[in-house]
Short mmCIF file of C-alpha atoms and ligand atoms in Angstrom, two decimals:
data_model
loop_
_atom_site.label_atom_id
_atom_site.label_comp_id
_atom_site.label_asym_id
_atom_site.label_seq_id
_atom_site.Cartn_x
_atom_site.Cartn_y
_atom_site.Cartn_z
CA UNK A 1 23.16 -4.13 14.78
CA UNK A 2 21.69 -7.76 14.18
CA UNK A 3 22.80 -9.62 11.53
CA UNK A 4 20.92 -9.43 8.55
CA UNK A 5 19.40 -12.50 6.29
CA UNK A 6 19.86 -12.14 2.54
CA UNK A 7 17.43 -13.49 0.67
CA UNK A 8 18.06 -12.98 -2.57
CA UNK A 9 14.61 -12.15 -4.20
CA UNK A 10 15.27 -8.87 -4.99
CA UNK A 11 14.92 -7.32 -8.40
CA UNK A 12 16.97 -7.65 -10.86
CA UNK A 13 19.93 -5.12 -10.86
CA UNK A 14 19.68 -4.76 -14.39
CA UNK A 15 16.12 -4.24 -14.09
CA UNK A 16 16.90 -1.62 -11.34
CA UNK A 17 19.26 0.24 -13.42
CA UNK A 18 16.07 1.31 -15.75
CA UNK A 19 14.39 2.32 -12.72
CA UNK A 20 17.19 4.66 -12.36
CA UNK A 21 15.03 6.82 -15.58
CA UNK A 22 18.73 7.87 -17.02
CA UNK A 23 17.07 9.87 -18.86
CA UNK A 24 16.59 12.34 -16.10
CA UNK A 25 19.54 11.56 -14.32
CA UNK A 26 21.11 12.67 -17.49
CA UNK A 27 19.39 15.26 -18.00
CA UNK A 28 20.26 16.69 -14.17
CA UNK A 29 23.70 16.20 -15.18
CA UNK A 30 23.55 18.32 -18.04
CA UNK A 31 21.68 20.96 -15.90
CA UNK A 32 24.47 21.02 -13.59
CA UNK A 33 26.98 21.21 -17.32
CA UNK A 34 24.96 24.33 -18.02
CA UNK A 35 23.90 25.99 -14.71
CA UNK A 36 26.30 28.81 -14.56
CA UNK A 37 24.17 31.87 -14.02
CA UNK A 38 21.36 29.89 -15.61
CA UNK A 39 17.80 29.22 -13.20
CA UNK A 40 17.08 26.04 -12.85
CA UNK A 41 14.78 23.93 -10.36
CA UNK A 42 16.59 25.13 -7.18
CA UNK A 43 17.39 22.31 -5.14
CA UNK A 44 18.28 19.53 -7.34
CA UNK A 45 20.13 21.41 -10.02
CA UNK A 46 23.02 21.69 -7.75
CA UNK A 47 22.16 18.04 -7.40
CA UNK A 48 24.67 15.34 -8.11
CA UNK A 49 28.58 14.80 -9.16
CA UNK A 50 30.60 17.76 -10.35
CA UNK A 51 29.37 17.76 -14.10
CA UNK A 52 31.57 15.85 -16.87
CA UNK A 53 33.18 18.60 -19.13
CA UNK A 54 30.06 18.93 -21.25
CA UNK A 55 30.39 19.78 -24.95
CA UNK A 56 28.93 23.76 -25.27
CA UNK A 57 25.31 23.09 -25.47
CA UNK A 58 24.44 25.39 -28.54
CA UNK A 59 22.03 23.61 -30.77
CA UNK A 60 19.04 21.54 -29.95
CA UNK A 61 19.23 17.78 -29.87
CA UNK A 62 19.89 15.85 -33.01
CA UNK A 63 16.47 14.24 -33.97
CA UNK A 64 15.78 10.63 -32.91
CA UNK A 65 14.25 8.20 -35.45
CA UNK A 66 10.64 8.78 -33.38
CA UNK A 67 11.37 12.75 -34.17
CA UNK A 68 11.28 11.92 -37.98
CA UNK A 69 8.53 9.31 -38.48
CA UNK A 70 4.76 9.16 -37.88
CA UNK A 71 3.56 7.54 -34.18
CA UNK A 72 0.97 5.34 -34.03
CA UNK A 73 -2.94 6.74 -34.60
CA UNK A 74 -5.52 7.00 -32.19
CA UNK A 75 -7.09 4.07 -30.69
CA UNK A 76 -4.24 2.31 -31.90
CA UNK A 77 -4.10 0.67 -28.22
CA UNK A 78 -8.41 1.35 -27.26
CA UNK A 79 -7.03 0.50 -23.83
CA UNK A 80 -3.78 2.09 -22.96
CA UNK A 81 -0.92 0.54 -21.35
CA UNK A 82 1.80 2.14 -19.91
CA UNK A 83 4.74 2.57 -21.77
CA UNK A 84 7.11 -0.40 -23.28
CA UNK A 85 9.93 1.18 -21.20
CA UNK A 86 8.73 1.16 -18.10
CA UNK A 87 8.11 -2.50 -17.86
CA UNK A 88 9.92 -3.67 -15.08
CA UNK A 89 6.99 -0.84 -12.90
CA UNK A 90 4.81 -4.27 -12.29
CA UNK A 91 3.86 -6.59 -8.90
CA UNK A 92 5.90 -9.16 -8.18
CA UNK A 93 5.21 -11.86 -5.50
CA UNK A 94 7.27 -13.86 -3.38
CA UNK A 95 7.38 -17.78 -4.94
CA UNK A 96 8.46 -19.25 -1.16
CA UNK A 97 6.22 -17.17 0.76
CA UNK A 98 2.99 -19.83 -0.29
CA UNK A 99 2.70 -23.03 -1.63
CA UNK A 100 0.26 -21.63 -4.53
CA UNK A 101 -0.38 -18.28 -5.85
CA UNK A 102 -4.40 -19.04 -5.51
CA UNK A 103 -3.60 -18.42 -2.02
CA UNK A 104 -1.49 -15.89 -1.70
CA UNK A 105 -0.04 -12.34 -2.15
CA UNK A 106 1.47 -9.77 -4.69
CA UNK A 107 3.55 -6.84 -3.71
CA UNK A 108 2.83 -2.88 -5.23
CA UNK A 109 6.06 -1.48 -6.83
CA UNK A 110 6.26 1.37 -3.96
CA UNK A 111 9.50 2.34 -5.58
CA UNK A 112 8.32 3.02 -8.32
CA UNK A 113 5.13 4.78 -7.19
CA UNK A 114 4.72 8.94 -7.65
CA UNK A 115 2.11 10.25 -5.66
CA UNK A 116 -0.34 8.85 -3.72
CA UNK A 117 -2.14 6.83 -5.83
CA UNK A 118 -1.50 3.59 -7.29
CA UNK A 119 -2.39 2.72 -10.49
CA UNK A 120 -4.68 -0.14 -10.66
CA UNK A 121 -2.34 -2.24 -12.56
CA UNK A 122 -0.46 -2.02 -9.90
CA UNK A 123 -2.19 -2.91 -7.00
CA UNK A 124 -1.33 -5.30 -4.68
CA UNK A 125 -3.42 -8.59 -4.37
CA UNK A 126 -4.63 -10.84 -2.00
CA UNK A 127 -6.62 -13.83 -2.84
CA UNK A 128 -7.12 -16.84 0.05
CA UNK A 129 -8.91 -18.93 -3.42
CA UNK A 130 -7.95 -17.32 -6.70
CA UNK A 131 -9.25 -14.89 -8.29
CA UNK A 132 -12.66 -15.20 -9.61
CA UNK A 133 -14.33 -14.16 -12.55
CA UNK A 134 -17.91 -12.28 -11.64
CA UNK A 135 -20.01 -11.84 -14.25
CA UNK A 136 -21.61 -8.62 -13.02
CA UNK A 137 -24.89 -9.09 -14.96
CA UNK A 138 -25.61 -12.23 -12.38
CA UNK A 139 -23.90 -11.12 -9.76
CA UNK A 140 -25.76 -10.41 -6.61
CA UNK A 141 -25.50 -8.65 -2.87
CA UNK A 142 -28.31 -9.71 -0.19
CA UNK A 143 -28.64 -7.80 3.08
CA UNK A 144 -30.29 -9.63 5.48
CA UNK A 145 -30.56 -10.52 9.43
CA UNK A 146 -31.79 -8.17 11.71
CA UNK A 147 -33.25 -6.04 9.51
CA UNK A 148 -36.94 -4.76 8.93
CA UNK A 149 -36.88 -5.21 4.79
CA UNK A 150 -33.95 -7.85 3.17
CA UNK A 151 -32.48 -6.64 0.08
CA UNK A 152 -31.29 -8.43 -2.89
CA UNK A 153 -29.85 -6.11 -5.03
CA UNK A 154 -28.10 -6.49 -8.68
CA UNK A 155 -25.52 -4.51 -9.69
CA UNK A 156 -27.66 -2.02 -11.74
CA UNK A 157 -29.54 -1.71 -8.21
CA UNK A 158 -26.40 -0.86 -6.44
CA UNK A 159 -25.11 2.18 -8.98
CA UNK A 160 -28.51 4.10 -8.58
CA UNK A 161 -27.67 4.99 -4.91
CA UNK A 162 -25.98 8.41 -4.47
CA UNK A 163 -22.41 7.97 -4.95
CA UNK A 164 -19.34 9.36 -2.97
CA UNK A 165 -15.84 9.22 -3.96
CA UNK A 166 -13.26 8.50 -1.35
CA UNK A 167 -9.16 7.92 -1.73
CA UNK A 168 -8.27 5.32 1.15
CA UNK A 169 -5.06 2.91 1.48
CA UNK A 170 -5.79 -0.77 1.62
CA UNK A 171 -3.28 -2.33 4.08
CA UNK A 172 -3.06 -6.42 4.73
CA UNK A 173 -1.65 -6.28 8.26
CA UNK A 174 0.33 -9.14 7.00
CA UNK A 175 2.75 -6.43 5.33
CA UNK A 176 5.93 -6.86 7.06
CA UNK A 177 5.15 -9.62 8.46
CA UNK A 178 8.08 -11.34 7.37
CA UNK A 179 10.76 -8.69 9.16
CA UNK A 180 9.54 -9.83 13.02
CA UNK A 181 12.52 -12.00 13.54
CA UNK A 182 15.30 -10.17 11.16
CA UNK A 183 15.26 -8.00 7.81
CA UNK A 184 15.18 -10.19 5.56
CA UNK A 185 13.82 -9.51 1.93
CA UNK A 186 16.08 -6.75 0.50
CA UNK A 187 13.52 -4.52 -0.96
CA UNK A 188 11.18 -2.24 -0.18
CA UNK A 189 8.54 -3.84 -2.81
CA UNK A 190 8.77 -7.10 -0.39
CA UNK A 191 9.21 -5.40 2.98
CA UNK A 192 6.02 -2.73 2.05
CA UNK A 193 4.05 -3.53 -1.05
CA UNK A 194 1.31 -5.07 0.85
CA UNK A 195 -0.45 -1.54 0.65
CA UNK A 196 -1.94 0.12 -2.53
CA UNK A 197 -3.97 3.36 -2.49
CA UNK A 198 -7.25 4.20 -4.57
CA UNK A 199 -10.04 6.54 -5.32
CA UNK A 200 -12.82 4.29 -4.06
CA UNK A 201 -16.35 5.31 -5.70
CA UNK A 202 -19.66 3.87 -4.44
CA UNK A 203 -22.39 4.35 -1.95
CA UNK A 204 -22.22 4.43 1.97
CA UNK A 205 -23.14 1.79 3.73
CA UNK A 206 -25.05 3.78 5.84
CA UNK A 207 -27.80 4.31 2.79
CA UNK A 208 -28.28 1.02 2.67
CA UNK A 209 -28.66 -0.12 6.46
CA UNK A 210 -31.29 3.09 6.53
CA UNK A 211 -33.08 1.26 3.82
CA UNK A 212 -33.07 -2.23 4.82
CA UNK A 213 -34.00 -0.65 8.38
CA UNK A 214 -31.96 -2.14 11.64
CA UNK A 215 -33.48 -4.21 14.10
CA UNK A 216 -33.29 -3.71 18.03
CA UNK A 217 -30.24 -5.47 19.18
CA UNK A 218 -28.24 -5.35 15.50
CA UNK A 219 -24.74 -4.80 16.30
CA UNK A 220 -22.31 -6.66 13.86
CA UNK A 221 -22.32 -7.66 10.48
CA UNK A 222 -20.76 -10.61 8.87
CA UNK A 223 -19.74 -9.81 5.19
CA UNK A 224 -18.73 -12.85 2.88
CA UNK A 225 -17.31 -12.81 -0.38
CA UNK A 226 -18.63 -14.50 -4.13
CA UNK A 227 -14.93 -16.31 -4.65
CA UNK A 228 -14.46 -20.09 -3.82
CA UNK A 229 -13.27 -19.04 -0.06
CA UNK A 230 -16.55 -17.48 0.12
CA UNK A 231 -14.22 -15.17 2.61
CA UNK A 232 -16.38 -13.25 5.54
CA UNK A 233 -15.38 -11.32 8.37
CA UNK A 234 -17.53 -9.85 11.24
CA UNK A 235 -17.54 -6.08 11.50
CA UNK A 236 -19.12 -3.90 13.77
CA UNK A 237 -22.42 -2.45 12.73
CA UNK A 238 -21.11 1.21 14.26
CA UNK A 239 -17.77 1.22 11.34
CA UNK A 240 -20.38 0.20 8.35
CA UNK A 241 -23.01 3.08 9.69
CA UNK A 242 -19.50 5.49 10.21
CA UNK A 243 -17.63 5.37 6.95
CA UNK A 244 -17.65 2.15 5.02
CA UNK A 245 -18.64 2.30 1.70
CA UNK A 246 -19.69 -0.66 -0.91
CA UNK A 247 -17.35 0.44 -3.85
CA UNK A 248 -17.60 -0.40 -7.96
CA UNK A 249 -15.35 2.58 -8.85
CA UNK A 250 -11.50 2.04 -8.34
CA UNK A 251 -9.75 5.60 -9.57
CA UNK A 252 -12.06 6.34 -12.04
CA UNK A 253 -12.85 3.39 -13.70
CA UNK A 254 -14.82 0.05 -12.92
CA UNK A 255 -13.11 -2.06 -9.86
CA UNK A 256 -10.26 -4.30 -11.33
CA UNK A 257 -11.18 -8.08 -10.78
CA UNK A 258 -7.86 -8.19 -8.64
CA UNK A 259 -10.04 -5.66 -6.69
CA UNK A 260 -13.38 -7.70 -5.98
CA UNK A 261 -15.35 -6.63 -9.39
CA UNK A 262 -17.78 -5.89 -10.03
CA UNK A 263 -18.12 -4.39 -6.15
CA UNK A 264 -16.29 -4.61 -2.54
CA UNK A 265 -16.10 -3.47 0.68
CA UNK A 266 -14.07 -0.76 1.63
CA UNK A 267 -13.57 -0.33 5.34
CA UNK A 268 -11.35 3.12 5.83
CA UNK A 269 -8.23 2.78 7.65
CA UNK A 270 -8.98 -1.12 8.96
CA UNK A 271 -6.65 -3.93 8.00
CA UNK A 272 -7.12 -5.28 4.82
CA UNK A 273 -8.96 -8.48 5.20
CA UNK A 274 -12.11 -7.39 6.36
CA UNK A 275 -12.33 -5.11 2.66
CA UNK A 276 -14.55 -8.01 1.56
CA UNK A 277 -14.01 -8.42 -2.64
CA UNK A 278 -16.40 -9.58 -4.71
CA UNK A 279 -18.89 -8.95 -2.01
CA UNK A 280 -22.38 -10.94 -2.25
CA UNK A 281 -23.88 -11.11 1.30
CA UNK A 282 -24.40 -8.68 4.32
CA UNK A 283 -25.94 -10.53 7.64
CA UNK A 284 -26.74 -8.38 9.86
CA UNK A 285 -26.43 -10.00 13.76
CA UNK A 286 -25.95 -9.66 17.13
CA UNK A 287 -22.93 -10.83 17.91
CA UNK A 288 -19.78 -11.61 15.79
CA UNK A 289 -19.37 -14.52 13.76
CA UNK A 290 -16.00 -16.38 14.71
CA UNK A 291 -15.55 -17.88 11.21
CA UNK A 292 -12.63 -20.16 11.04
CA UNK A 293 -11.13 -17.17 9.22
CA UNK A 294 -10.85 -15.08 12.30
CA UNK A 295 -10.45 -17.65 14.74
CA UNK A 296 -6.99 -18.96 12.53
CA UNK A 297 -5.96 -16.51 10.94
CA UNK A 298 -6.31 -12.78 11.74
CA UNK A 299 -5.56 -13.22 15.47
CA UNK A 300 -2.38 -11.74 16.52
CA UNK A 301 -0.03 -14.09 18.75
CA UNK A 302 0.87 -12.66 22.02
CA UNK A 303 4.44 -14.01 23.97
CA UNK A 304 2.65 -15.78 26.31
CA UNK A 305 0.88 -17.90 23.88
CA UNK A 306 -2.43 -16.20 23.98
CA UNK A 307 -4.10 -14.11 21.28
CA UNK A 308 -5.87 -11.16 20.18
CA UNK A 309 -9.16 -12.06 18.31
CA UNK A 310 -10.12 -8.75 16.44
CA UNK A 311 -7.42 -5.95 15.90
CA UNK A 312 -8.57 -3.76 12.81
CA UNK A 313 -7.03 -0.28 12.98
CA UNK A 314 -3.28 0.04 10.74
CA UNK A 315 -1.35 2.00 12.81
CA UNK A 316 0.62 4.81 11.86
CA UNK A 317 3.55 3.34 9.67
CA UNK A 318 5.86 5.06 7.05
CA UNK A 319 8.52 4.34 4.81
CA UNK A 320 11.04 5.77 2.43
CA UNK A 321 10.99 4.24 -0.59
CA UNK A 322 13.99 6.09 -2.41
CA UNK A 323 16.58 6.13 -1.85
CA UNK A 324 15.07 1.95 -1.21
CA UNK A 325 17.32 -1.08 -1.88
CA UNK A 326 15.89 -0.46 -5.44
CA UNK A 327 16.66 3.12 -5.73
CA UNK A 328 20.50 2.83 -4.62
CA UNK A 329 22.34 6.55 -4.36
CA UNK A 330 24.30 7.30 -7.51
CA UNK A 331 27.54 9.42 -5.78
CA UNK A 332 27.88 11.84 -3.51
CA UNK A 333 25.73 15.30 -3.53
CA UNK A 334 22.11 16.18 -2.89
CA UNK A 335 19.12 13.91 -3.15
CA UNK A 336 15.36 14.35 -2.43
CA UNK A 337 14.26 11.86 -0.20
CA UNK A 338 11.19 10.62 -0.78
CA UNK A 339 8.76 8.09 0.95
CA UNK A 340 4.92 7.07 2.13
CA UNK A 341 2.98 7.67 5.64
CA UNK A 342 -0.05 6.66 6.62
CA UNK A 343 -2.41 5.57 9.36
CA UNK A 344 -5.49 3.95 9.67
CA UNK A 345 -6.53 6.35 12.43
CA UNK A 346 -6.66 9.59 10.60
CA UNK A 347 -4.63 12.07 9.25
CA UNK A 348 -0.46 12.04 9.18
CA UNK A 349 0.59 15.05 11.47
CA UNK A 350 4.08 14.74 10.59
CA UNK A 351 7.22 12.73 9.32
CA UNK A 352 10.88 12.69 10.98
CA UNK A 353 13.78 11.45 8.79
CA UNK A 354 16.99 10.23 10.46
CA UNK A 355 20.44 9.87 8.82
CA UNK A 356 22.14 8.26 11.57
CA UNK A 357 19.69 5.29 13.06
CA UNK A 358 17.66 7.17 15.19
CA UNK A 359 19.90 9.41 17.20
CA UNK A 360 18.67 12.43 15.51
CA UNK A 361 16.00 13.75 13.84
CA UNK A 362 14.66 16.25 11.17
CA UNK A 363 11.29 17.06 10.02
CA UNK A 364 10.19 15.93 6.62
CA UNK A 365 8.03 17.62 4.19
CA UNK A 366 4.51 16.73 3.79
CA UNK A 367 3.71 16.87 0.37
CA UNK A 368 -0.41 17.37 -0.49
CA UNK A 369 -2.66 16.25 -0.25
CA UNK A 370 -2.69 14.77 3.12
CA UNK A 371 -5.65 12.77 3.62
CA UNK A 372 -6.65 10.89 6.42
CA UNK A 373 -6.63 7.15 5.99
CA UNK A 374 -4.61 7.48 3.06
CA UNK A 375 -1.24 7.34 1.73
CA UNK A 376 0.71 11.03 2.11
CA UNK A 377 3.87 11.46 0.55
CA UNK A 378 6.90 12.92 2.75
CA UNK A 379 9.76 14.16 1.39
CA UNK A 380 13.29 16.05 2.86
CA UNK A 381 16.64 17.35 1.68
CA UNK A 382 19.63 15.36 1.94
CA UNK A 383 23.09 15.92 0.76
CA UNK A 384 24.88 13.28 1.08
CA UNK A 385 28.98 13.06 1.69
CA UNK A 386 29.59 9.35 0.57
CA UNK A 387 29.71 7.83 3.97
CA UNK A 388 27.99 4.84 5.11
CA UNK A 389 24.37 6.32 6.43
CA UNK A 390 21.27 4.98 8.69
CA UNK A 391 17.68 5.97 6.89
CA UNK A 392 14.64 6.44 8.89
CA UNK A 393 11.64 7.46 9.16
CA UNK A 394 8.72 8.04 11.63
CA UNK A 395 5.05 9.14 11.31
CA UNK A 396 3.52 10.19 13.75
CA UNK A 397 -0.56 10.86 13.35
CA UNK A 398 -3.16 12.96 14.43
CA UNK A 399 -3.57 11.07 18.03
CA UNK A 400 -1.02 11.80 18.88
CA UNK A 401 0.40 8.11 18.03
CA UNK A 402 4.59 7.82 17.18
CA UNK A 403 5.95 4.75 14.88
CA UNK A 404 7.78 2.51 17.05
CA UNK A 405 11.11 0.94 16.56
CA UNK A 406 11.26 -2.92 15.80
CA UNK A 407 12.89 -2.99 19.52
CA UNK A 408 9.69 -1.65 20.92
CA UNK A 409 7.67 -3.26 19.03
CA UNK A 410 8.97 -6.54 19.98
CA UNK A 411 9.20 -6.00 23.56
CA UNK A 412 5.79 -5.81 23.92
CA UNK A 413 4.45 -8.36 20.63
CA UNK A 414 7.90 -11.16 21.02
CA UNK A 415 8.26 -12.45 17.53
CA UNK A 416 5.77 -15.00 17.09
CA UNK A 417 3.51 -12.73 15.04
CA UNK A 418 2.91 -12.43 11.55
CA UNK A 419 0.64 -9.21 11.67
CA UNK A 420 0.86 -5.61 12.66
CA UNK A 421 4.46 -4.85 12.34
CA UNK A 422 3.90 -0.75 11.66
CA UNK A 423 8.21 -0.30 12.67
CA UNK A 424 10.56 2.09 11.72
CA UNK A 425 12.24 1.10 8.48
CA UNK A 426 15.78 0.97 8.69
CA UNK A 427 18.19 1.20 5.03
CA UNK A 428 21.69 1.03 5.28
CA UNK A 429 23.51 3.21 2.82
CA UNK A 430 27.13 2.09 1.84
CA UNK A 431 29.55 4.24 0.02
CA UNK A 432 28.78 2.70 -3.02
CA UNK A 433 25.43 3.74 -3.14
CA UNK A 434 23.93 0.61 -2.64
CA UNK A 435 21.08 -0.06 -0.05
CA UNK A 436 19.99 -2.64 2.04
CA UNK A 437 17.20 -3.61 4.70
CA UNK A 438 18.96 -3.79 8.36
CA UNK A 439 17.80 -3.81 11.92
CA UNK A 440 18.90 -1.86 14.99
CA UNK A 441 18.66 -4.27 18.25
N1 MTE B 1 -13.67 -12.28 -1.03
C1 MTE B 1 -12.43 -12.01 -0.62
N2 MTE B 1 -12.16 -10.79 -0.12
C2 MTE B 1 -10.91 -10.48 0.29
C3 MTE B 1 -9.87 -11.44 0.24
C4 MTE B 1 -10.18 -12.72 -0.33
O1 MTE B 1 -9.32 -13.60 -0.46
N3 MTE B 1 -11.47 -12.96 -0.74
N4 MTE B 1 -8.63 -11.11 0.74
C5 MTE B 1 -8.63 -10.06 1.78
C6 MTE B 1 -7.32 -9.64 2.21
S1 MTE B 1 -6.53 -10.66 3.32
C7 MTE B 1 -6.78 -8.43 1.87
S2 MTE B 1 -5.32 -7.90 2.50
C8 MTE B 1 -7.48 -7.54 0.92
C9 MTE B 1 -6.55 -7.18 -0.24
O2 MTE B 1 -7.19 -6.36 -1.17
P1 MTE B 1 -6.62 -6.27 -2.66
O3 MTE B 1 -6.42 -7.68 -3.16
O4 MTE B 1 -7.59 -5.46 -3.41
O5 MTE B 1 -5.28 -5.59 -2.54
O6 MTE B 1 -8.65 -8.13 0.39
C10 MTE B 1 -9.41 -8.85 1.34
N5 MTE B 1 -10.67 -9.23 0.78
MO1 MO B 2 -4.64 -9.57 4.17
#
C-alpha cells in the first residue's frame, strides 16, 4: 500500500455527523428494540448494534412543538428550497486547486446524492471565465459554415422545435485528476463530484443540421460559448447528427445559469468540456478547429512526452459513495452499500464490490433504472465484523469494457496526466468506522 497524502479539506466532522440523518439511524435502532416477531424491512432491520434496552414502546411519540402549532402557508417560499436541516447537502470547491473561482471547479455532494439524479442545486460547475448572466430575450445561436441556409435563431425560435427529453451524466474528465500520483483529498465529494446527472430537454441536433442543410465535405463542427472565454470545441459532425441535443430544460425546469442558460450543448457520454454552455454559435467545417483550448488543455499527456489531441468518450468508472470518507460505518452489523456507475459508452452491464482490495469479488445490485450514458446506482449487502476492510468497486459496461486499477492505469498513462483517471476507488475502513481514500501499488 502507498502512502497516503492527507489533505485536510474534507468536510467538517460535525457537519458529517448530520449527514449521518440520526433520525433514521435512530429510528433503525428502535426497529431492532421492537423487532421480535414484528415485520420489518428485511435486510436492514437486523441492521446495526444489538439494540439499547429500549423503554416498551406502547404509546405514540410525545408531540413536538411543530406537532402543536400551525406551519407556514402556501407560497410562503414561491420557490422552494430544500430543507433548513439539510444544509450542509451543497457543492463545495477546492480553494488550492485554482488561483480564482472564475476559473475553476465545484464538486456535487455524491454522498449525499439518492438516486440518479442530481438536483440542480447541486450540480457541479465548471466555468474557464465566470459565470455569465444571459439575458435570454437577446440571446442568440447562429449555425453557419458549410451549410445550404445559416440560421440565427432566438430562443423563442429554438423551443418551437420538437422536443425530446434525455437523462445523461455530465463528466469533466478532469474528475480525479488529482489522485494520479497518490490519494490525496479524503472525500469522495473531492475525489468524484466532478459528475452531476440531469434530465436534459431540448431538440436534436440532427433537426437542425436537416434544416440548415449540410454541405459536401461538412465533417466537424466548432461550437463556442456566449461567456467571456467565448469557450469552443470541435466536434465531429457524425456525434451532433447521432445524439447530441441543444438543451433549455435541466430536470424539468429552465437550465440553471451554472448550466449554460438559457441553452447548451449536451453531447451524451463525451467528456464534459465539449457540453458547450451558454451556447451562441455552430460553424459547421471541414476539418477541426485546434483552438488554443484543445491544443493546451484537453490533450492527455502520454510518458513519453507526447499527447493525445481529442479523447471524448468517459470510460466506464464507478464508485461507492457510502460507506465514503463522509459516510463513516457506525459499529459492527449489516450495511447497504451503496454507490454510482457509469460510462460514456452505453449502458452499465454490471458492478463487482470487493471487501478485501481486490482479491475477491461479489456482484452488486443494479438498482433501476439503468440507462445508458447515465448514472446507475449499485448497491450490495455487507455485514460487517469490525475489522479493518478494503472497498471496491468495478463497472464493467456493455462492451465489454472492465474499470481498471490505478496500477493499470498508470502503467500504460505514467502520472503526468490530469485527465481520464476512470480507476477503481479504493476506501479503507478502520475499526472505528472511519474511512479514508488509499491506493493499492
Ligand atoms: N461556454 C462554456 N461552456 C463550458 C465551459 C465553460 O467554461 N464555458 N466549461 C466546460 C467544462 S470544462 C465542463 S466539465 C462542463 C461542465 O458543465 P457544468 O458546469 O454544467 O457542470 O461545461 C463545459 N462547457
Ligand atoms: Mo471540464
Amino acid at each position: 500500500m502507498t502512502d497516503r497524502k492527507e489533505i485536510s479539506v474534507s468536510p467538517s466532522r460535525d457537519a458529517d455527523g448530520v449527514a449521518q440523518a440520526p433520525g433514521r439511524r435512530s429510528l433503525l435502532r428502535r426497529g431492532v428494540g421492537l423487532a421480535g416477531g414484528m415485520v420489518l424491512a428485511p435486510a436492514l432491520a437486523r441492521a446495526g448494534a444489538p439494540a439499547p434496552a429500549a423503554p416498551a414502546i406502547t404509546s405514540p411519540p410525545a408531540d413536538p412543538p411543530w406537532s402543536k402549532s400551525l406551519g407556514a402557508g402556501v407560497v410562503d417560499r414561491p420557490y422552494g428550497v430544500p430543507s433548513h436541516f439539510e444544509k450542509y447537502v451543497i457543492r463545495r470547491n477546492v480553494p488550492w486547486l485554482t488561483a480564482t473561482t472564475q476559473s475553476s471547479i465545484s464538486f456535487t455532494p455524491l454522498q449525499n446524492q439518492n438516486g440518479i439524479i442530481t438536483p440542480n442545486g447541486l450540480f457541479f460547475e465548471r466555468y474557464h471565465a465566470g459565470r455569465p448572466t444571459v439575458d435570454p430575450a437577446q440571446h442568440r445561436l447562429m449555425i453557419h459554415g458549410l451549410v445550404d441556409r445559416p440560421l440565427l435563431l432566438s430562443m423563442e425560435d429554438i423551443r418551437r422545435y420538437p422536443t425530446v427529453s434525455v437523462i445523461h451524466f455530465i463528466e469533466c474528465p478532469a474528475n480525479g485528476g488529482m489522485e494520479w500520483q497518490a490519494a490525496q483529498l479524503n472525500s469522495v465529494q473531492f475525489t468524484h463530484g466532478m459528475i452531476g446527472c440531469a434530465e436534459w430537454t431540448g431538440v436534436k441536433l440532427s433537426v437542425l443540421l436537416e434544416q440548415v442543410g449540410l454541405k459536401p465535405g461538412a465533417r466537424w463542427v466548432l461550437a463556442e460559448g456566449a461567456d467571456g472565454a467565448h469557450m469552443d470545441r470541435s466536434i465531429p459532425l457524425e456525434k451532433l447528427l447521432d445524439d447530441c441535443i441543444l438543451a433549455w430544460g435541466q430536470n424539468g425546469e429552465a437550465l440553471r445559469p451554472e448550466q449554460g442558460y438559457p441553452v447548451r450543448l449536451i453531447v451524451p457520454g463525451w467528456q464534459g468540456n465539449v457540453n458547450v454552455k451558454w451556447l451562441r454559435r455552430l460553424q459547421i467545417g471541414a476539418e477541426p478547429w485546434y483552438t488554443r483550448e484543445e491544443t493546451s488543455k484537453y490533450t492527455e499527456l502520454m510518458p513519453d512526452g507526447k499527447a493525445r489531441a481529442f479523447t471524448w468518450e468517459i470510460y466506464a468508472k464507478s464508485v461507492i459513495t457510502s460507506p465514503s470518507p463522509e459516510n463513516p460505518v457506525k459499529g459492527a452489523g449489516l450495511y447497504e452499500v451503496r454507490g454510482f456507475a457509469w460510462s460514456g459508452k452505453g449502458r452499465i452491464r454490471h458492478v463487482d464490490v470487493s471487501f478485501d482490495g481486490g482479491v475477491n469479488w461479489t456482484k452488486a445490485h443494479l438498482q433501476g433504472p439503468v440507462l445508458p450514458k447515465a448514472l446507475t446506482r449499485f448497491t450490495a449487502e455487507w455485514r460487517w465484523d469490525g475489522k479493518p476492510v478494503l472497498m471496491q468497486s468495478r463497472a464493467v459496461d456493455e462492451t465489454g469494457y472492465v474499470q481498471p486499477t490505478i496500477a493499470e492505469l498508470r502503467k500504460i498513462r505514467g502520472v503526468n496526466g490530469v485527465y481520464n483517471n476512470n480507476a477503481i476507488q479504493t476506501w479503507q475502513i478502520k475499526p472505528d468506522g472511519s474511512v479514508f481514500n488509499v491506493q493499492l501499488s
